[in-house]
Amino acid sequence: MEILNCKGVRFSLTGINGTRANQLVKIGSQHQRVGRARSVTCCEYSPDPASKKHERYQQQPQNVDLPELHPKNKKKPFPVPIKKMLQASRKDKRLAQMRIEKPLEPPKNGLLLPELVPVAYEVLDNWKILIRGISQLLNVVTVYGCRKCPQVHVGPVGHQIQDCYGSGSQRRNSHHSWVRGSINDVLIPIESYHLFDPFGRRVKHDTRFDFDRIPAIVELCIQAGVDLPQYPTRRRTAPVRMIGKKVIDRGGVVDEPKPHRSEDCISLLAELDTFSNQQGQSPVPSNVKEHAERTLKAYCDVRRGVAQLMSKYTVKACGYCSEVHIGPWGHNVKLCGAFKHQWRDGKHGWQDAVVDEVIPPNYVWHVPDPAGPPLRSSLRSFYGKAPAVVELCVQAGAEIPEEYRPMMRTDIIIPDPDEARMAA
């Protein structure tokens, strides 16, 4: 039985039957329990499927949990289940024992995937728009960074939430020591080694200075089909052949050409790197809201395009630190100083990477009212979080994307400190 009220809320009556043992009787030669039946009728609440709020709730949840900090004394979880990794390893081992060549499809065999070449060019163009947009928005919206910890805050005044765990935090009662931030605090730079041939010689510890370090997104786009004269790369016409983990045919050895270093090339490199786009060097945009909308769209497009490229091209990440490598296997540089690096002789623990490791979101506290009082520790359970780029663009006038509304907790009204004590 269903009842529909005037507010579009649907109630249904549900019957629950059960038995309750009340006495012990003797039937034949054995004792058995005899129960009496009972029924309970309860009222079940469910929103009307025809209502618009119910449709929006099905698409996006009202609130989601805030992202947790990964502990430094633990390894990152594997993005692929270990059982699937072991099954693939056993299959490759059986083929290698029978001397059967491993079946490889593009781009795993070194050939380009033609349908992803336009995606790579689009990602690189959006990456330029994103860097240029953030550097200009920093002249409008203030960004702070803590001296003692990697915390970042976007707003006119630094927050007063006591969550600093850096050096000397006990003397400051876990308060942050804020200084003016830069674009590297909003968009964390993740670099990797540029390889002329990803299937060629591996980067060793002694030869690490022979390879350039460029943003990981740029290196991913280059291997996906983008041609930059500053960073030449090998385009294969014949596939790579492998038996097990051994490469039996890589198409011969090709000498790496010298990169071009003209003035045009240097100016193009400045558009791809965050270190050359610091605060104060870019002009203030004329239409701030439109510029923020364009920057936020470029950020979402970059993440979407990188996820599409990573679904085909191999990207490795260290399970202990933030090092990322674009290629079929990781490098041998011994510069990992994270948890238990002494046991690994400084080598990285390579595993498959996820999108958040190539372009970290860098979550910050969401400021509902930039003109209001600073955020307090007593009200931190009512605040939400968002990626630093999203928070920067939202405070500059951009509309909040639907995918970030649950985490930013835009539907929660921030109470007064006295009212927060009475909240459940």
Coordinates of C-alpha atoms in Angstrom, one line a residue:
M1 CA 0.0 0.0 0.0
E2 CA 1.4 3.4 -1.0
I3 CA 0.5 6.9 0.1
L4 CA 1.6 10.1 -1.8
N5 CA 1.5 13.3 0.1
C6 CA 1.4 16.9 -1.4
K7 CA 5.3 17.4 -1.2
G8 CA 6.0 14.5 -3.6
V9 CA 7.2 12.1 -0.9
R10 CA 6.1 8.5 -1.2
F11 CA 5.3 6.3 1.8
S12 CA 4.7 2.6 1.7
L13 CA 3.4 0.2 4.3
T14 CA 5.5 -2.9 4.8
G15 CA 4.4 -5.9 6.7
I16 CA 7.0 -7.9 8.7
N17 CA 6.1 -11.3 10.0
G18 CA 8.0 -13.2 12.6
T19 CA 7.7 -15.9 15.3
R20 CA 8.4 -15.8 18.9
A21 CA 9.0 -18.9 21.0
N22 CA 7.0 -18.8 24.3
Q23 CA 6.9 -22.3 25.7
L24 CA 8.5 -25.7 25.5
V25 CA 6.1 -28.7 25.0
K26 CA 6.7 -32.5 24.7
I27 CA 5.7 -34.0 21.4
G28 CA 6.3 -37.7 21.3
S29 CA 9.6 -38.5 22.9
Q30 CA 11.3 -35.1 22.2
H31 CA 10.9 -31.6 23.5
Q32 CA 10.1 -28.9 20.9
R33 CA 9.4 -25.2 21.0
V34 CA 6.0 -23.9 19.9
G35 CA 5.9 -20.3 18.8
R36 CA 3.2 -17.8 18.1
A37 CA 3.2 -15.6 15.0
R38 CA 3.3 -11.8 15.2
S39 CA 3.1 -9.1 12.5
V40 CA 4.4 -5.6 12.6
T41 CA 3.5 -2.9 10.1
C42 CA 6.0 -0.1 9.6
C43 CA 6.2 3.0 7.4
E44 CA 8.9 3.1 4.8
Y45 CA 10.1 6.4 3.4
S46 CA 11.2 6.8 -0.2
P47 CA 11.4 9.9 -2.3
D48 CA 9.1 10.3 -5.3
P49 CA 11.0 9.1 -8.4
A50 CA 9.3 11.8 -10.4
S51 CA 10.7 14.6 -8.3
K52 CA 13.8 16.6 -9.7
K53 CA 15.6 16.4 -6.4
H54 CA 15.4 12.6 -6.5
E55 CA 16.9 12.5 -10.0
R56 CA 19.8 14.8 -9.0
Y57 CA 20.4 12.7 -5.9
Q58 CA 20.7 9.5 -8.0
Q59 CA 23.2 11.2 -10.3
Q60 CA 25.4 12.8 -7.5
P61 CA 25.3 12.0 -3.8
Q62 CA 24.6 14.7 -1.3
N63 CA 28.0 14.5 0.5
V64 CA 31.0 12.4 0.1
D65 CA 33.9 11.7 2.5
L66 CA 36.9 14.1 2.4
P67 CA 40.1 12.6 0.9
E68 CA 42.3 11.0 3.4
L69 CA 46.1 11.5 3.6
H70 CA 48.0 8.4 2.7
P71 CA 50.3 7.4 5.6
K72 CA 54.0 7.7 4.8
N73 CA 54.9 4.4 6.5
K74 CA 52.8 2.4 4.1
K75 CA 53.0 1.5 0.4
K76 CA 50.3 2.8 -2.0
P77 CA 47.7 0.2 -2.9
F78 CA 47.9 -1.4 -6.3
P79 CA 45.4 0.0 -8.8
V80 CA 45.2 -3.5 -10.4
P81 CA 44.2 -6.4 -8.1
I82 CA 47.2 -8.6 -7.3
K83 CA 45.3 -11.7 -8.4
K84 CA 45.0 -10.3 -12.0
M85 CA 48.6 -9.3 -12.0
L86 CA 49.6 -12.9 -11.0
Q87 CA 47.4 -14.4 -13.6
A88 CA 49.0 -12.3 -16.4
S89 CA 52.5 -13.0 -15.1
R90 CA 51.8 -16.8 -15.1
K91 CA 50.4 -16.6 -18.7
D92 CA 53.5 -14.7 -19.9
K93 CA 55.8 -17.2 -18.1
R94 CA 54.1 -20.1 -19.8
L95 CA 54.5 -18.5 -23.2
A96 CA 58.1 -17.7 -22.5
Q97 CA 58.8 -21.3 -21.5
M98 CA 57.4 -22.5 -24.8
R99 CA 59.4 -19.9 -26.7
I100 CA 56.2 -18.3 -28.0
E101 CA 56.3 -14.6 -28.8
K102 CA 54.1 -12.4 -26.5
P103 CA 51.2 -10.9 -28.4
L104 CA 51.4 -7.2 -28.3
E105 CA 49.0 -4.6 -29.7
P106 CA 49.6 -0.9 -30.2
P107 CA 50.8 1.0 -28.3
K108 CA 52.3 -1.8 -26.2
N109 CA 54.4 -2.8 -29.2
G110 CA 55.9 0.7 -29.8
L111 CA 53.5 1.8 -32.5
L112 CA 51.2 4.8 -32.3
L113 CA 47.5 4.5 -31.8
P114 CA 46.1 6.8 -34.5
E115 CA 42.8 7.6 -32.7
L116 CA 44.6 8.9 -29.7
V117 CA 46.9 11.3 -31.6
P118 CA 44.2 14.1 -31.7
V119 CA 43.6 13.5 -28.0
A120 CA 47.3 14.1 -27.2
Y121 CA 47.3 17.4 -29.1
E122 CA 44.1 18.5 -27.3
V123 CA 45.6 17.6 -23.9
L124 CA 48.7 19.6 -24.7
D125 CA 46.7 22.6 -25.8
N126 CA 44.6 22.5 -22.7
W127 CA 47.7 22.2 -20.6
K128 CA 49.0 25.5 -22.0
I129 CA 45.7 27.2 -21.3
L130 CA 45.6 25.8 -17.8
I131 CA 49.1 27.1 -16.9
R132 CA 48.5 30.5 -18.5
G133 CA 45.1 30.8 -16.8
I134 CA 46.3 29.9 -13.3
S135 CA 49.2 32.3 -13.5
Q136 CA 46.8 35.1 -14.4
L137 CA 44.2 34.2 -11.8
L138 CA 46.9 34.4 -9.1
N139 CA 46.9 38.2 -9.5
V140 CA 43.2 38.2 -8.6
V141 CA 42.8 35.4 -5.9
T142 CA 45.4 35.0 -3.1
V143 CA 47.0 31.7 -2.5
Y144 CA 48.9 30.8 0.7
G145 CA 51.3 28.0 1.5
C146 CA 52.6 26.8 4.8
R147 CA 56.3 27.1 5.5
K148 CA 56.4 23.9 7.6
C149 CA 54.1 21.5 5.8
P150 CA 52.7 21.1 2.2
Q151 CA 49.3 22.5 3.1
V152 CA 47.8 25.1 0.7
H153 CA 45.0 27.6 1.2
V154 CA 43.1 29.6 -1.4
G155 CA 41.5 32.7 0.0
P156 CA 42.1 36.3 1.1
V157 CA 43.2 35.2 4.6
G158 CA 44.8 31.9 5.7
H159 CA 42.6 29.6 7.7
Q160 CA 42.9 28.9 11.4
I161 CA 42.4 25.1 11.3
Q162 CA 44.9 23.5 13.5
D163 CA 46.1 20.6 11.2
C164 CA 49.8 21.5 10.7
Y165 CA 52.1 18.5 11.2
G166 CA 55.4 20.2 10.2
S167 CA 58.4 21.0 12.2
G168 CA 57.7 23.0 15.3
S169 CA 54.0 22.4 15.1
Q170 CA 53.7 21.7 18.9
R171 CA 55.0 25.1 19.8
R172 CA 52.5 26.7 17.4
N173 CA 49.6 24.5 18.6
S174 CA 49.4 23.0 15.1
H175 CA 48.7 26.4 13.5
H176 CA 50.1 27.0 10.1
S177 CA 52.8 29.6 9.2
W178 CA 51.3 31.1 6.0
V179 CA 53.3 32.8 3.2
R180 CA 52.3 33.8 -0.3
G181 CA 52.1 30.9 -2.7
S182 CA 52.8 30.4 -6.4
I183 CA 51.5 28.4 -9.3
N184 CA 53.5 25.4 -8.1
D185 CA 51.4 25.3 -4.9
V186 CA 48.2 25.2 -6.9
L187 CA 49.4 22.9 -9.7
I188 CA 52.0 20.5 -8.2
P189 CA 54.7 19.9 -10.8
I190 CA 55.2 16.2 -11.6
E191 CA 58.2 15.6 -13.9
S192 CA 59.6 12.6 -15.6
Y193 CA 62.6 11.7 -17.8
H194 CA 62.2 12.4 -21.6
L195 CA 63.1 9.3 -23.6
F196 CA 63.9 9.3 -27.3
D197 CA 63.1 5.6 -27.4
P198 CA 61.0 4.2 -24.5
F199 CA 62.0 0.7 -25.5
G200 CA 65.7 1.6 -25.8
R201 CA 68.3 1.9 -23.0
R202 CA 67.0 2.4 -19.6
V203 CA 67.9 5.4 -17.4
K204 CA 70.5 4.4 -14.9
H205 CA 71.7 6.2 -11.9
D206 CA 75.0 7.2 -13.4
T207 CA 73.4 8.4 -16.7
R208 CA 70.5 10.3 -15.2
F209 CA 72.0 13.7 -16.2
D210 CA 72.0 12.7 -19.9
F211 CA 68.2 12.9 -20.0
D212 CA 66.0 16.0 -19.7
R213 CA 63.3 16.3 -17.0
I214 CA 60.0 17.6 -18.4
P215 CA 56.4 17.6 -17.1
A216 CA 55.0 14.1 -17.1
I217 CA 51.9 15.2 -19.0
V218 CA 54.1 16.6 -21.8
E219 CA 56.1 13.4 -22.0
L220 CA 52.9 11.4 -22.1
C221 CA 51.6 13.5 -25.0
I222 CA 54.9 13.2 -26.9
Q223 CA 54.8 9.4 -26.7
A224 CA 51.2 9.5 -27.7
G225 CA 52.0 11.3 -31.0
V226 CA 52.8 14.9 -30.4
D227 CA 55.9 16.1 -32.3
L228 CA 58.0 18.7 -30.6
P229 CA 61.3 19.7 -32.2
Q230 CA 62.7 20.4 -28.8
Y231 CA 62.2 16.9 -27.6
P232 CA 62.6 14.4 -30.5
T233 CA 61.3 10.9 -30.2
R234 CA 61.5 7.8 -32.2
R235 CA 58.4 6.8 -34.4
R236 CA 58.5 3.1 -35.2
T237 CA 57.3 1.6 -38.4
A238 CA 57.9 -2.1 -37.2
P239 CA 56.5 -3.4 -33.9
V240 CA 58.6 -4.4 -31.0
R241 CA 58.8 -8.2 -30.4
M242 CA 59.1 -9.7 -27.0
I243 CA 59.3 -13.2 -25.4
G244 CA 58.4 -12.9 -21.8
K245 CA 60.2 -9.9 -20.4
K246 CA 63.0 -10.0 -22.9
V247 CA 62.9 -7.8 -26.0
I248 CA 64.1 -9.9 -29.0
D249 CA 63.6 -7.2 -31.7
R250 CA 63.4 -3.5 -31.1
G251 CA 64.1 -2.5 -34.7
G252 CA 67.8 -1.8 -34.4
V253 CA 69.6 1.1 -32.7
V254 CA 68.9 4.6 -33.9
D255 CA 71.2 7.5 -32.9
E256 CA 69.3 10.2 -31.0
P257 CA 69.3 13.5 -32.9
K258 CA 70.3 16.7 -31.1
P259 CA 67.3 18.8 -30.0
H260 CA 66.7 22.3 -31.4
R261 CA 67.5 25.2 -29.1
S262 CA 66.3 28.3 -31.0
E263 CA 64.5 31.2 -29.5
D264 CA 61.1 30.0 -30.6
C265 CA 61.8 26.6 -29.0
I266 CA 62.7 28.3 -25.7
S267 CA 59.5 30.3 -25.7
L268 CA 57.4 27.2 -26.4
L269 CA 59.1 25.4 -23.5
A270 CA 58.1 28.3 -21.2
E271 CA 54.4 27.6 -22.0
L272 CA 54.7 23.9 -21.0
D273 CA 56.5 24.4 -17.6
T274 CA 55.1 25.9 -14.4
F275 CA 58.4 27.2 -13.2
S276 CA 58.6 29.8 -15.9
N277 CA 55.0 31.1 -15.1
Q278 CA 55.3 32.7 -11.7
Q279 CA 53.1 35.2 -10.0
G280 CA 53.3 38.8 -11.2
Q281 CA 54.7 38.0 -14.6
S282 CA 51.3 37.5 -16.2
P283 CA 48.8 40.3 -16.8
V284 CA 45.5 40.6 -15.0
P285 CA 42.7 39.2 -17.2
S286 CA 40.0 41.7 -18.4
N287 CA 37.0 39.4 -17.8
V288 CA 37.9 37.5 -14.7
K289 CA 34.8 35.3 -14.6
E290 CA 35.1 34.2 -18.2
H291 CA 38.8 33.6 -17.7
A292 CA 38.1 31.4 -14.7
E293 CA 35.5 29.4 -16.6
R294 CA 37.9 28.8 -19.4
T295 CA 40.7 27.7 -17.0
L296 CA 38.4 25.3 -15.1
K297 CA 37.2 23.7 -18.3
A298 CA 40.8 23.3 -19.4
Y299 CA 41.6 21.5 -16.1
C300 CA 38.7 19.1 -16.5
D301 CA 39.6 18.4 -20.1
V302 CA 43.2 17.7 -19.1
R303 CA 42.2 15.2 -16.5
R304 CA 39.8 13.5 -18.9
G305 CA 42.3 13.4 -21.7
V306 CA 45.1 12.1 -19.5
A307 CA 42.8 9.3 -18.2
Q308 CA 42.0 8.4 -21.8
L309 CA 45.7 8.3 -22.7
M310 CA 46.7 6.3 -19.6
S311 CA 44.1 3.6 -20.5
K312 CA 46.4 2.6 -23.5
Y313 CA 49.9 4.0 -22.8
T314 CA 51.9 2.6 -19.9
V315 CA 52.6 5.0 -17.0
K316 CA 54.5 3.8 -14.0
A317 CA 54.6 5.4 -10.5
C318 CA 56.6 4.7 -7.4
G319 CA 54.6 3.0 -4.7
Y320 CA 56.4 5.0 -2.0
C321 CA 57.1 8.5 -3.4
S322 CA 55.8 10.8 -6.0
E323 CA 58.1 9.8 -8.8
V324 CA 56.4 9.1 -12.2
H325 CA 57.9 7.5 -15.3
I326 CA 56.3 7.4 -18.8
G327 CA 57.2 4.1 -20.5
P328 CA 56.8 0.3 -20.5
W329 CA 59.1 0.0 -17.4
G330 CA 60.5 2.3 -14.8
H331 CA 64.0 3.7 -14.6
N332 CA 66.9 2.6 -12.4
V333 CA 67.7 5.9 -10.7
K334 CA 68.3 5.4 -7.0
L335 CA 66.8 8.6 -5.6
C336 CA 63.8 7.2 -3.6
G337 CA 64.0 8.5 -0.1
A338 CA 60.6 7.3 1.1
F339 CA 59.6 4.6 3.5
K340 CA 62.2 1.7 3.8
H341 CA 64.3 3.1 0.9
Q342 CA 67.4 1.6 2.6
W343 CA 66.1 -1.9 2.0
R344 CA 65.7 -1.1 -1.8
D345 CA 69.1 0.6 -2.1
G346 CA 67.2 3.8 -3.1
K347 CA 65.4 2.2 -6.0
H348 CA 61.8 3.0 -6.7
G349 CA 59.0 0.5 -6.3
W350 CA 57.3 0.7 -9.6
Q351 CA 53.6 0.0 -10.2
D352 CA 50.9 1.1 -12.5
A353 CA 50.0 4.8 -12.1
V354 CA 46.6 6.5 -11.7
V355 CA 45.5 9.9 -12.9
D356 CA 45.9 11.5 -9.5
E357 CA 49.6 10.6 -9.5
V358 CA 50.2 12.3 -12.9
I359 CA 48.2 15.4 -12.1
P360 CA 47.7 15.6 -8.3
P361 CA 44.4 17.3 -7.3
N362 CA 46.1 18.9 -4.2
Y363 CA 42.9 19.2 -2.1
V364 CA 42.3 22.4 -0.1
W365 CA 39.6 23.6 2.3
H366 CA 36.6 25.1 0.5
V367 CA 35.8 28.7 1.6
P368 CA 32.0 29.2 1.3
D369 CA 32.3 33.0 1.8
P370 CA 35.7 34.6 1.0
A371 CA 34.5 37.9 2.5
G372 CA 33.5 36.2 5.8
P373 CA 35.6 35.2 8.8
P374 CA 38.4 32.7 8.4
L375 CA 37.8 29.0 8.8
R376 CA 38.0 27.6 12.3
S377 CA 39.0 24.3 13.8
S378 CA 35.8 24.0 15.8
L379 CA 33.7 24.0 12.5
R380 CA 36.0 21.8 10.4
S381 CA 33.3 19.1 10.3
F382 CA 31.0 21.4 8.3
Y383 CA 33.6 22.4 5.7
G384 CA 34.3 20.7 2.4
K385 CA 37.3 20.3 0.2
A386 CA 38.1 20.7 -3.4
P387 CA 41.2 20.6 -5.7
A388 CA 43.2 23.8 -5.5
V389 CA 42.6 24.6 -9.2
V390 CA 38.8 24.2 -8.8
E391 CA 38.8 26.3 -5.6
L392 CA 40.9 29.0 -7.3
C393 CA 38.6 29.2 -10.3
V394 CA 35.4 29.1 -8.1
Q395 CA 36.6 32.0 -6.0
A396 CA 37.4 33.9 -9.2
G397 CA 33.7 33.6 -10.3
A398 CA 33.5 30.2 -12.1
E399 CA 30.5 27.9 -11.5
I400 CA 31.1 24.9 -9.3
P401 CA 31.2 21.7 -11.4
E402 CA 28.6 19.0 -10.5
E403 CA 31.2 16.4 -9.9
Y404 CA 32.8 18.5 -7.1
R405 CA 29.7 19.7 -5.3
P406 CA 29.4 16.7 -3.0
M407 CA 32.9 17.0 -1.7
M408 CA 32.7 20.8 -1.4
R409 CA 29.5 20.4 0.7
T410 CA 27.8 23.3 -0.8
D411 CA 24.4 22.4 0.7
I412 CA 25.6 22.6 4.3
I413 CA 25.0 25.9 6.2
I414 CA 27.9 26.8 8.4
P415 CA 26.6 27.4 11.9
D416 CA 27.9 29.8 14.5
P417 CA 30.5 28.4 17.0
D418 CA 27.8 28.4 19.7
E419 CA 25.3 26.6 17.5
A420 CA 27.9 24.0 16.5
R421 CA 28.0 22.6 20.1
M422 CA 24.3 21.7 19.9
A423 CA 24.7 20.0 16.5
A424 CA 24.6 16.3 16.5

